mmCIF file of C-alpha atoms and ligand atoms in Angstrom:
data_model
loop_
_atom_site.group_PDB
_atom_site.id
_atom_site.type_symbol
_atom_site.label_atom_id
_atom_site.label_comp_id
_atom_site.label_asym_id
_atom_site.label_seq_id
_atom_site.Cartn_x
_atom_site.Cartn_y
_atom_site.Cartn_z
ATOM 1 C CA UNK Z 6 15.576 -26.536 14.347
ATOM 2 C CA UNK Z 7 12.308 -25.284 12.992
ATOM 3 C CA UNK Z 8 12.222 -22.495 10.107
ATOM 4 C CA UNK Z 9 11.609 -19.065 11.146
ATOM 5 C CA UNK Z 10 7.743 -18.272 10.454
ATOM 6 C CA UNK Z 11 7.014 -14.965 9.505
ATOM 7 C CA UNK Z 12 3.600 -13.472 8.985
ATOM 8 C CA UNK Z 13 2.509 -10.869 6.593
ATOM 9 C CA UNK Z 14 -0.876 -8.895 6.351
ATOM 10 C CA UNK Z 15 -2.046 -8.833 2.647
ATOM 11 C CA UNK Z 16 0.545 -11.196 1.051
ATOM 12 C CA UNK Z 17 -1.957 -11.806 -1.802
ATOM 13 C CA UNK Z 18 -2.465 -8.076 -2.476
ATOM 14 C CA UNK Z 19 0.050 -5.455 -3.538
ATOM 15 C CA UNK Z 20 2.969 -4.537 -1.131
ATOM 16 C CA UNK Z 21 2.617 -7.577 0.935
ATOM 17 C CA UNK Z 22 2.832 -9.919 -2.117
ATOM 18 C CA UNK Z 23 6.453 -8.468 -2.862
ATOM 19 C CA UNK Z 24 7.279 -9.099 0.793
ATOM 20 C CA UNK Z 25 6.099 -12.547 0.623
ATOM 21 C CA UNK Z 26 8.026 -13.079 -2.912
ATOM 22 C CA UNK Z 27 11.250 -11.813 -1.181
ATOM 23 C CA UNK Z 28 11.051 -13.801 2.168
ATOM 24 C CA UNK Z 29 9.910 -17.250 0.534
ATOM 25 C CA UNK Z 30 13.441 -17.830 -1.177
ATOM 26 C CA UNK Z 31 14.983 -17.263 2.370
ATOM 27 C CA UNK Z 32 13.612 -20.535 3.577
ATOM 28 C CA UNK Z 33 11.227 -18.855 6.099
ATOM 29 C CA UNK Z 34 7.787 -20.245 6.491
ATOM 30 C CA UNK Z 35 5.520 -17.371 5.576
ATOM 31 C CA UNK Z 36 1.610 -17.112 6.291
ATOM 32 C CA UNK Z 37 -0.715 -14.391 5.644
ATOM 33 C CA UNK Z 38 -3.529 -12.588 7.518
ATOM 34 C CA UNK Z 39 -6.128 -11.669 4.477
ATOM 35 C CA UNK Z 40 -9.590 -11.641 3.592
ATOM 36 C CA UNK Z 41 -8.611 -13.773 0.678
ATOM 37 C CA UNK Z 42 -8.524 -17.430 0.386
ATOM 38 C CA UNK Z 43 -5.968 -19.696 -1.292
ATOM 39 C CA UNK Z 44 -7.797 -19.197 -4.830
ATOM 40 C CA UNK Z 45 -6.285 -15.853 -4.902
ATOM 41 C CA UNK Z 46 -2.715 -16.909 -3.738
ATOM 42 C CA UNK Z 47 -0.276 -15.966 -6.169
ATOM 43 C CA UNK Z 48 2.175 -18.281 -4.419
ATOM 44 C CA UNK Z 49 -0.350 -21.608 -4.466
ATOM 45 C CA UNK Z 50 -0.235 -23.177 -1.028
ATOM 46 C CA UNK Z 51 3.371 -21.976 -0.243
ATOM 47 C CA UNK Z 52 1.596 -19.043 1.705
ATOM 48 C CA UNK Z 53 -0.984 -20.047 4.106
ATOM 49 C CA UNK Z 54 -3.913 -17.718 4.431
ATOM 50 C CA UNK Z 55 -5.379 -17.237 8.007
ATOM 51 C CA UNK Z 56 -8.461 -14.706 8.716
ATOM 52 C CA UNK Z 57 -7.512 -10.987 9.031
ATOM 53 C CA UNK Z 58 -10.400 -10.715 11.776
ATOM 54 C CA UNK Z 59 -10.020 -7.788 14.086
ATOM 55 C CA UNK Z 60 -13.338 -8.447 15.687
ATOM 56 C CA UNK Z 61 -11.600 -11.539 17.545
ATOM 57 C CA UNK Z 62 -8.552 -10.496 19.213
ATOM 58 C CA UNK Z 63 -7.803 -13.924 20.942
ATOM 59 C CA UNK Z 64 -8.176 -15.798 17.767
ATOM 60 C CA UNK Z 65 -5.996 -12.975 16.097
ATOM 61 C CA UNK Z 66 -3.114 -13.577 18.662
ATOM 62 C CA UNK Z 67 -3.657 -17.264 18.382
ATOM 63 C CA UNK Z 68 -2.882 -16.968 14.495
ATOM 64 C CA UNK Z 69 0.201 -14.906 15.401
ATOM 65 C CA UNK Z 70 1.671 -17.764 17.692
ATOM 66 C CA UNK Z 71 4.916 -18.723 16.939
ATOM 67 C CA UNK Z 72 5.598 -15.959 14.444
ATOM 68 C CA UNK Z 73 9.124 -14.319 14.642
ATOM 69 C CA UNK Z 74 8.315 -11.343 12.249
ATOM 70 C CA UNK Z 75 4.977 -9.882 11.572
ATOM 71 C CA UNK Z 76 5.006 -7.505 8.315
ATOM 72 C CA UNK Z 77 1.949 -5.264 8.556
ATOM 73 C CA UNK Z 78 0.762 -3.533 5.316
ATOM 74 C CA UNK Z 79 -2.847 -3.248 6.564
ATOM 75 C CA UNK Z 80 -4.488 -0.106 5.836
ATOM 76 C CA UNK Z 81 -7.305 1.596 3.909
ATOM 77 C CA UNK Z 82 -6.616 3.991 1.046
ATOM 78 C CA UNK Z 83 -9.714 6.120 1.837
ATOM 79 C CA UNK Z 84 -12.851 6.394 4.141
ATOM 80 C CA UNK Z 85 -15.540 4.766 1.884
ATOM 81 C CA UNK Z 86 -19.276 3.562 2.819
ATOM 82 C CA UNK Z 87 -18.992 2.280 6.306
ATOM 83 C CA UNK Z 88 -15.114 2.195 6.552
ATOM 84 C CA UNK Z 89 -13.624 4.950 8.475
ATOM 85 C CA UNK Z 90 -9.901 5.777 8.991
ATOM 86 C CA UNK Z 91 -10.629 5.343 12.682
ATOM 87 C CA UNK Z 92 -11.634 1.778 11.963
ATOM 88 C CA UNK Z 93 -8.133 1.386 10.321
ATOM 89 C CA UNK Z 94 -6.257 2.775 13.407
ATOM 90 C CA UNK Z 95 -8.451 0.808 15.733
ATOM 91 C CA UNK Z 96 -7.832 -2.379 13.699
ATOM 92 C CA UNK Z 97 -4.119 -1.943 13.604
ATOM 93 C CA UNK Z 98 -3.818 -1.278 17.245
ATOM 94 C CA UNK Z 99 -5.699 -4.673 17.735
ATOM 95 C CA UNK Z 100 -3.038 -6.190 15.730
ATOM 96 C CA UNK Z 101 -0.090 -4.564 17.618
ATOM 97 C CA UNK Z 102 -1.723 -5.881 20.970
ATOM 98 C CA UNK Z 103 -2.366 -9.297 19.370
ATOM 99 C CA UNK Z 104 1.482 -9.395 18.339
ATOM 100 C CA UNK Z 105 2.285 -8.505 22.004
ATOM 101 C CA UNK Z 106 0.032 -11.348 23.335
ATOM 102 C CA UNK Z 107 1.307 -13.649 20.817
ATOM 103 C CA UNK Z 108 5.124 -12.967 21.724
ATOM 104 C CA UNK Z 109 5.874 -11.817 18.359
ATOM 105 C CA UNK Z 110 9.582 -10.993 18.176
ATOM 106 C CA UNK Z 111 9.472 -8.200 15.705
ATOM 107 C CA UNK Z 112 6.915 -5.836 14.047
ATOM 108 C CA UNK Z 113 7.665 -4.391 10.659
ATOM 109 C CA UNK Z 114 5.046 -1.891 10.049
ATOM 110 C CA UNK Z 115 4.395 -0.052 6.833
ATOM 111 C CA UNK Z 116 3.438 3.524 7.334
ATOM 112 C CA UNK Z 117 3.769 6.690 4.931
ATOM 113 C CA UNK Z 118 6.443 9.359 4.326
ATOM 114 C CA UNK Z 119 6.124 12.483 6.753
ATOM 115 C CA UNK Z 120 3.223 11.119 8.897
ATOM 116 C CA UNK Z 121 3.731 13.865 11.374
ATOM 117 C CA UNK Z 122 3.277 16.726 8.730
ATOM 118 C CA UNK Z 123 -0.283 16.608 8.138
ATOM 119 C CA UNK Z 124 -2.298 16.198 11.336
ATOM 120 C CA UNK Z 125 -5.515 17.594 9.228
ATOM 121 C CA UNK Z 126 -5.250 14.770 6.830
ATOM 122 C CA UNK Z 127 -6.781 11.658 8.482
ATOM 123 C CA UNK Z 128 -4.498 9.143 6.496
ATOM 124 C CA UNK Z 129 -1.441 10.883 7.793
ATOM 125 C CA UNK Z 130 -2.912 11.387 11.254
ATOM 126 C CA UNK Z 131 -3.858 7.886 11.651
ATOM 127 C CA UNK Z 132 -0.223 6.657 10.335
ATOM 128 C CA UNK Z 133 1.277 9.069 12.906
ATOM 129 C CA UNK Z 134 -0.737 7.864 15.515
ATOM 130 C CA UNK Z 135 -0.046 4.182 14.850
ATOM 131 C CA UNK Z 136 3.753 4.780 14.609
ATOM 132 C CA UNK Z 137 3.469 6.166 18.220
ATOM 133 C CA UNK Z 138 1.402 3.084 19.146
ATOM 134 C CA UNK Z 139 3.757 0.670 17.851
ATOM 135 C CA UNK Z 140 6.861 2.630 19.339
ATOM 136 C CA UNK Z 141 5.077 2.692 22.868
ATOM 137 C CA UNK Z 142 4.099 -0.952 22.752
ATOM 138 C CA UNK Z 143 7.373 -2.242 23.708
ATOM 139 C CA UNK Z 144 7.602 -4.556 20.533
ATOM 140 C CA UNK Z 145 11.015 -4.467 18.618
ATOM 141 C CA UNK Z 146 9.835 -2.574 15.425
ATOM 142 C CA UNK Z 147 10.980 -1.619 11.924
ATOM 143 C CA UNK Z 148 8.977 1.261 10.425
ATOM 144 C CA UNK Z 149 8.947 1.695 6.512
ATOM 145 C CA UNK Z 150 7.767 4.965 5.294
ATOM 146 C CA UNK Z 151 6.957 4.741 1.638
ATOM 147 C CA UNK Z 152 6.093 7.724 -0.892
ATOM 148 C CA UNK Z 153 3.999 6.529 -3.639
ATOM 149 C CA UNK Z 154 4.248 3.072 -4.699
ATOM 150 C CA UNK Z 155 4.620 1.526 -8.348
ATOM 151 C CA UNK Z 156 5.186 -1.795 -9.798
ATOM 152 C CA UNK Z 157 3.296 -5.001 -10.380
ATOM 153 C CA UNK Z 158 -0.093 -4.389 -9.442
ATOM 154 C CA UNK Z 159 0.091 -0.687 -9.453
ATOM 155 C CA UNK Z 160 -3.294 1.284 -9.293
ATOM 156 C CA UNK Z 161 -2.088 4.969 -9.072
ATOM 157 C CA UNK Z 162 0.396 5.246 -11.813
ATOM 158 C CA UNK Z 163 -1.678 2.745 -13.958
ATOM 159 C CA UNK Z 164 -4.632 5.048 -13.607
ATOM 160 C CA UNK Z 165 -2.612 8.229 -14.815
ATOM 161 C CA UNK Z 166 -1.579 6.389 -18.014
ATOM 162 C CA UNK Z 167 -5.104 5.157 -18.273
ATOM 163 C CA UNK Z 168 -6.350 8.753 -18.421
ATOM 164 C CA UNK Z 169 -3.448 9.740 -20.528
ATOM 165 C CA UNK Z 170 -4.526 7.152 -23.019
ATOM 166 C CA UNK Z 171 -8.171 7.945 -23.059
ATOM 167 C CA UNK Z 172 -8.559 11.857 -22.844
ATOM 168 C CA UNK Z 173 -7.353 14.583 -25.092
ATOM 169 C CA UNK Z 174 -5.566 16.601 -22.242
ATOM 170 C CA UNK Z 175 -4.891 16.243 -18.494
ATOM 171 C CA UNK Z 176 -5.989 18.572 -15.847
ATOM 172 C CA UNK Z 177 -3.314 19.489 -13.305
ATOM 173 C CA UNK Z 178 -4.557 20.812 -10.009
ATOM 174 C CA UNK Z 179 -2.911 24.164 -9.187
ATOM 175 C CA UNK Z 180 0.632 24.829 -10.676
ATOM 176 C CA UNK Z 181 1.904 21.208 -10.955
ATOM 177 C CA UNK Z 182 5.034 22.240 -9.306
ATOM 178 C CA UNK Z 183 4.696 20.012 -5.921
ATOM 179 C CA UNK Z 184 6.770 16.941 -5.792
ATOM 180 C CA UNK Z 185 6.411 13.222 -6.140
ATOM 181 C CA UNK Z 186 9.228 10.883 -5.488
ATOM 182 C CA UNK Z 187 7.862 7.166 -6.554
ATOM 183 C CA UNK Z 188 9.232 4.194 -5.218
ATOM 184 C CA UNK Z 189 9.035 0.595 -6.734
ATOM 185 C CA UNK Z 190 7.282 -1.960 -4.786
ATOM 186 C CA UNK Z 191 10.341 -4.186 -4.690
ATOM 187 C CA UNK Z 192 12.287 -1.542 -3.022
ATOM 188 C CA UNK Z 193 9.700 -1.060 -0.525
ATOM 189 C CA UNK Z 194 9.521 -4.840 0.144
ATOM 190 C CA UNK Z 195 13.482 -5.158 0.248
ATOM 191 C CA UNK Z 196 13.670 -2.460 2.905
ATOM 192 C CA UNK Z 197 10.748 -4.110 4.814
ATOM 193 C CA UNK Z 198 12.656 -7.547 4.760
ATOM 194 C CA UNK Z 199 15.976 -5.782 5.679
ATOM 195 C CA UNK Z 200 14.058 -4.268 8.785
ATOM 196 C CA UNK Z 201 12.657 -7.729 9.551
ATOM 197 C CA UNK Z 202 16.272 -9.119 9.550
ATOM 198 C CA UNK Z 203 17.487 -6.787 12.439
ATOM 199 C CA UNK Z 204 16.371 -6.346 16.003
ATOM 200 C CA UNK Z 205 17.162 -2.600 16.167
ATOM 201 C CA UNK Z 206 14.288 -0.278 16.474
ATOM 202 C CA UNK Z 207 14.581 1.676 13.086
ATOM 203 C CA UNK Z 208 12.425 4.041 11.070
ATOM 204 C CA UNK Z 209 13.235 3.958 7.183
ATOM 205 C CA UNK Z 210 11.745 6.196 4.320
ATOM 206 C CA UNK Z 211 11.285 4.181 1.157
ATOM 207 C CA UNK Z 212 11.559 6.832 -1.819
ATOM 208 C CA UNK Z 213 12.879 6.083 -5.389
ATOM 209 C CA UNK Z 214 15.760 7.697 -7.059
ATOM 210 C CA UNK Z 215 13.873 10.068 -9.112
ATOM 211 C CA UNK Z 216 11.936 13.138 -8.109
ATOM 212 C CA UNK Z 217 9.590 14.930 -10.411
ATOM 213 C CA UNK Z 218 7.158 17.837 -10.217
ATOM 214 C CA UNK Z 219 3.637 16.714 -10.811
ATOM 215 C CA UNK Z 220 3.772 18.323 -14.267
ATOM 216 C CA UNK Z 221 7.075 16.487 -14.850
ATOM 217 C CA UNK Z 222 5.642 13.067 -13.604
ATOM 218 C CA UNK Z 223 2.565 13.177 -15.813
ATOM 219 C CA UNK Z 224 4.595 14.141 -18.729
ATOM 220 C CA UNK Z 225 7.133 11.383 -18.226
ATOM 221 C CA UNK Z 226 4.241 8.845 -18.128
ATOM 222 C CA UNK Z 227 2.904 10.225 -21.146
ATOM 223 C CA UNK Z 228 5.868 10.263 -23.090
ATOM 224 C CA UNK Z 229 6.723 6.719 -21.848
ATOM 225 C CA UNK Z 230 3.514 5.020 -23.112
ATOM 226 C CA UNK Z 231 3.648 7.210 -26.476
ATOM 227 C CA UNK Z 232 0.515 9.474 -25.412
ATOM 228 C CA UNK Z 233 1.822 12.901 -24.860
ATOM 229 C CA UNK Z 234 -1.009 15.346 -23.831
ATOM 230 C CA UNK Z 235 -1.306 19.071 -23.018
ATOM 231 C CA UNK Z 236 -1.327 19.766 -19.368
ATOM 232 C CA UNK Z 237 -4.207 22.184 -18.497
ATOM 233 C CA UNK Z 238 -3.620 23.774 -15.060
ATOM 234 C CA UNK Z 239 -6.833 24.174 -13.207
ATOM 235 C CA UNK Z 240 -7.981 25.156 -9.570
ATOM 236 C CA UNK Z 241 -8.386 22.338 -7.414
ATOM 237 C CA UNK Z 242 -12.248 22.103 -7.093
ATOM 238 C CA UNK Z 243 -12.103 21.797 -10.801
ATOM 239 C CA UNK Z 244 -9.496 19.181 -10.837
ATOM 240 C CA UNK Z 245 -11.595 17.303 -8.169
ATOM 241 C CA UNK Z 246 -14.642 17.606 -10.225
ATOM 242 C CA UNK Z 247 -12.854 16.116 -13.383
ATOM 243 C CA UNK Z 248 -11.659 13.383 -11.197
ATOM 244 C CA UNK Z 249 -15.272 12.882 -9.692
ATOM 245 C CA UNK Z 250 -16.620 12.568 -13.447
ATOM 246 C CA UNK Z 251 -14.057 10.154 -14.381
ATOM 247 C CA UNK Z 252 -14.925 8.169 -11.178
ATOM 248 C CA UNK Z 253 -18.545 8.008 -12.413
ATOM 249 C CA UNK Z 254 -17.428 6.549 -15.468
ATOM 250 C CA UNK Z 255 -14.993 3.873 -14.128
ATOM 251 C CA UNK Z 256 -17.210 3.475 -10.855
ATOM 252 C CA UNK Z 257 -14.040 4.325 -8.470
ATOM 253 C CA UNK Z 258 -12.768 6.877 -6.313
ATOM 254 C CA UNK Z 259 -9.877 8.253 -8.714
ATOM 255 C CA UNK Z 260 -8.513 10.799 -6.381
ATOM 256 C CA UNK Z 261 -10.162 12.523 -3.538
ATOM 257 C CA UNK Z 262 -9.547 16.036 -1.725
ATOM 258 C CA UNK Z 263 -7.257 14.665 0.991
ATOM 259 C CA UNK Z 264 -5.054 12.650 -1.196
ATOM 260 C CA UNK Z 265 -4.702 15.697 -3.354
ATOM 261 C CA UNK Z 266 -3.885 17.722 -0.339
ATOM 262 C CA UNK Z 267 -1.197 15.424 0.655
ATOM 263 C CA UNK Z 268 0.366 15.446 -2.635
ATOM 264 C CA UNK Z 269 0.109 19.159 -3.122
ATOM 265 C CA UNK Z 270 1.799 19.629 0.400
ATOM 266 C CA UNK Z 271 4.804 17.726 -1.000
ATOM 267 C CA UNK Z 272 4.328 14.939 1.577
ATOM 268 C CA UNK Z 273 5.202 12.020 -0.852
ATOM 269 C CA UNK Z 274 8.884 13.448 -1.318
ATOM 270 C CA UNK Z 275 11.652 12.109 1.161
ATOM 271 C CA UNK Z 276 13.858 14.902 2.756
ATOM 272 C CA UNK Z 277 16.452 11.725 3.132
ATOM 273 C CA UNK Z 278 18.699 10.379 0.316
ATOM 274 C CA UNK Z 279 16.764 7.845 -1.718
ATOM 275 C CA UNK Z 280 16.725 4.414 -0.440
ATOM 276 C CA UNK Z 281 14.903 2.915 -3.670
ATOM 277 C CA UNK Z 282 16.947 1.723 -6.696
ATOM 278 C CA UNK Z 283 14.483 1.136 -9.424
ATOM 279 C CA UNK Z 284 13.925 4.187 -11.629
ATOM 280 C CA UNK Z 285 10.328 5.071 -12.724
ATOM 281 C CA UNK Z 286 11.333 6.133 -15.917
ATOM 282 C CA UNK Z 287 12.931 2.818 -16.821
ATOM 283 C CA UNK Z 288 10.112 0.867 -15.342
ATOM 284 C CA UNK Z 289 7.662 2.732 -17.582
ATOM 285 C CA UNK Z 290 9.869 2.015 -20.558
ATOM 286 C CA UNK Z 291 9.633 -1.655 -19.973
ATOM 287 C CA UNK Z 292 5.776 -1.693 -19.420
ATOM 288 C CA UNK Z 293 4.887 1.014 -21.987
ATOM 289 C CA UNK Z 294 2.676 -1.498 -23.789
ATOM 290 C CA UNK Z 295 0.590 -2.441 -20.994
ATOM 291 C CA UNK Z 296 0.660 0.530 -18.435
ATOM 292 C CA UNK Z 297 -2.740 1.870 -18.426
ATOM 293 C CA UNK Z 298 -4.489 -0.218 -20.931
ATOM 294 C CA UNK Z 299 -7.083 -1.035 -18.233
ATOM 295 C CA UNK Z 300 -8.346 0.863 -15.247
ATOM 296 C CA UNK Z 301 -7.618 -0.360 -11.875
ATOM 297 C CA UNK Z 302 -10.097 0.053 -9.622
ATOM 298 C CA UNK Z 303 -9.269 0.573 -5.889
ATOM 299 C CA UNK Z 304 -13.047 0.022 -4.967
ATOM 300 C CA UNK Z 305 -13.254 -3.399 -6.790
ATOM 301 C CA UNK Z 306 -9.809 -4.280 -5.339
ATOM 302 C CA UNK Z 307 -10.460 -3.461 -1.480
ATOM 303 C CA UNK Z 308 -13.781 -2.399 -0.859
ATOM 304 C CA UNK Z 309 -16.514 -4.544 -3.280
ATOM 305 C CA UNK Z 310 -15.016 -7.641 -2.129
ATOM 306 C CA UNK Z 311 -16.543 -10.894 -2.839
ATOM 307 C CA UNK Z 312 -17.621 -12.701 0.282
ATOM 308 C CA UNK Z 313 -14.528 -13.821 2.217
ATOM 309 C CA UNK Z 314 -13.700 -17.466 2.688
ATOM 310 C CA UNK Z 315 -13.943 -16.368 6.539
ATOM 311 C CA UNK Z 316 -17.427 -14.921 6.249
ATOM 312 C CA UNK Z 317 -18.745 -18.149 8.120
ATOM 313 C CA UNK Z 318 -16.393 -17.802 11.120
ATOM 314 C CA UNK Z 319 -17.715 -16.347 14.086
ATOM 315 C CA UNK Z 320 -15.435 -16.885 17.176
ATOM 316 C CA UNK Z 321 -13.154 -19.636 16.045
ATOM 317 C CA UNK Z 322 -10.474 -19.257 13.635
ATOM 318 C CA UNK Z 323 -9.673 -22.808 12.251
ATOM 319 C CA UNK Z 324 -6.609 -22.806 9.931
ATOM 320 C CA UNK Z 325 -7.497 -23.813 6.581
ATOM 321 C CA UNK Z 326 -5.901 -26.813 5.094
ATOM 322 C CA UNK Z 327 -3.772 -26.024 1.858
ATOM 323 C CA UNK Z 328 -5.600 -27.420 -1.137
HETATM 324 N N1 NAP O 3 0.245 1.982 -2.459
HETATM 325 C C1 NAP O 3 0.975 3.156 -2.242
HETATM 326 O O1 NAP O 3 1.220 3.824 -3.189
HETATM 327 C C2 NAP O 3 1.450 3.379 -0.799
HETATM 328 C C3 NAP O 3 2.288 4.575 -0.557
HETATM 329 C C4 NAP O 3 2.470 4.718 0.693
HETATM 330 C C5 NAP O 3 2.303 3.920 1.659
HETATM 331 N N2 NAP O 3 1.499 2.902 1.469
HETATM 332 C C6 NAP O 3 1.064 2.046 2.646
HETATM 333 O O2 NAP O 3 1.609 0.858 2.236
HETATM 334 C C7 NAP O 3 0.828 -0.306 2.893
HETATM 335 C C8 NAP O 3 0.260 -1.288 1.801
HETATM 336 O O3 NAP O 3 -0.254 -0.604 0.880
HETATM 337 P P1 NAP O 3 -0.988 -1.306 -0.449
HETATM 338 O O4 NAP O 3 -1.400 -0.222 -1.441
HETATM 339 O O5 NAP O 3 0.181 -2.445 -0.861
HETATM 340 O O6 NAP O 3 -2.100 -2.063 0.182
HETATM 341 P P2 NAP O 3 -2.933 -3.335 -0.418
HETATM 342 O O7 NAP O 3 -2.035 -4.499 -0.699
HETATM 343 O O8 NAP O 3 -4.148 -3.146 -1.410
HETATM 344 O O9 NAP O 3 -3.679 -3.657 1.010
HETATM 345 C C9 NAP O 3 -2.884 -3.880 2.465
HETATM 346 C C10 NAP O 3 -3.653 -4.646 3.323
HETATM 347 O O10 NAP O 3 -4.848 -3.871 3.714
HETATM 348 C C11 NAP O 3 -5.742 -4.714 3.391
HETATM 349 N N3 NAP O 3 -7.147 -3.818 3.267
HETATM 350 C C12 NAP O 3 -6.927 -2.791 2.064
HETATM 351 N N4 NAP O 3 -7.950 -2.100 1.891
HETATM 352 C C13 NAP O 3 -8.813 -2.444 2.805
HETATM 353 C C14 NAP O 3 -10.361 -2.172 3.175
HETATM 354 N N5 NAP O 3 -10.944 -1.360 2.222
HETATM 355 N N6 NAP O 3 -10.764 -3.055 4.114
HETATM 356 C C15 NAP O 3 -10.089 -3.905 4.539
HETATM 357 N N7 NAP O 3 -8.987 -4.318 4.563
HETATM 358 C C16 NAP O 3 -8.234 -3.640 3.654
HETATM 359 C C17 NAP O 3 -5.574 -5.801 2.467
HETATM 360 O O11 NAP O 3 -6.416 -6.789 2.594
HETATM 361 P P3 NAP O 3 -6.435 -8.295 1.880
HETATM 362 O O12 NAP O 3 -5.276 -8.898 2.326
HETATM 363 O O13 NAP O 3 -7.540 -8.958 1.948
HETATM 364 O O14 NAP O 3 -6.116 -7.636 0.311
HETATM 365 C C18 NAP O 3 -4.129 -6.099 2.650
HETATM 366 O O15 NAP O 3 -4.288 -6.829 3.716
HETATM 367 C C19 NAP O 3 -0.370 0.573 3.654
HETATM 368 O O16 NAP O 3 0.029 0.749 4.879
HETATM 369 C C20 NAP O 3 -0.312 1.844 2.802
HETATM 370 O O17 NAP O 3 -0.922 2.836 3.745
HETATM 371 C C21 NAP O 3 1.100 2.482 0.257
#
């Protein structure tokens, strides 16, 4: 009998990489839909890249042919340049339709906590819409709803640490009493893989065992890396202006108005018992030397990409030979 084929969007990136790391030892064949070529693979040729090309749905469906489970991590963190959230919604809808056309047996989709709680925030609104689209599609589905993810390759928490290392104080938007319940990327991947192994339609929050107020969260990171700084509470527009100024310095979007609104509305805290096991405080202790030493740029990672190995493809999507 042939091995089960699972396909992951983004197996060379952040959450998708950990899903691949957990699937490979199970003996499944793992392929990835990505903009990245084998040169960016942390798995050598054990994970074959295929083009993440939403402009060619038949080719996308052909890439998914024979897959048992599709793990979808594709999304955009914010609208930037000519990339809009509506593009990410449309592209994910194309992916769901391609999975249906290809006869994929199970679709595990990575969403966000409380997607239906913030219809005015495009990130959450788009995620809510896609959950509904997937549920209505008739595909067998598992939906993972992470809070804020930390771990190997982390951007967000690393950059809070970077700010703590580089500035004499930290500006806290508002009263700093809104919550954050970070979840380790390995826990998110474990929950995704568990959902991939069943056939029941299920939705699971992925939230860590520790919940902090934002004040506590920044203080915990500061204490963990040995950079305790005064927390200065400022109005949201001032906090955004500070973030923008830092953004100019590092050529990135540090945090934007909508992300802050989601955070301050307690949307990255789960109402359910924690499903994650790895504690942020312990992880910080284990990574205190390296956390925040260099800034991690979301724009460099996902928006200012060097040309893709698939750029020459028009309508055909040949499978690259592993080197
Ligand atoms: N990170 C968090 O704290 C967090 C929290 C809650 C929910 N989530 C959800 O978890 C999922 C994975 O997030 P992640 O942080 O692990 O993302 P990621 O690995 O950086 O990216 C996931 C996938 O989306 C693609 N992608 C990202 N930005 C893109 C852009 N600007 N244009 C085109 N493609 C883009 C990546 O393409 P490549 O394969 O080419 O890299 C990859 O396939 C997402 O659905 C996200 O909404 C994340």
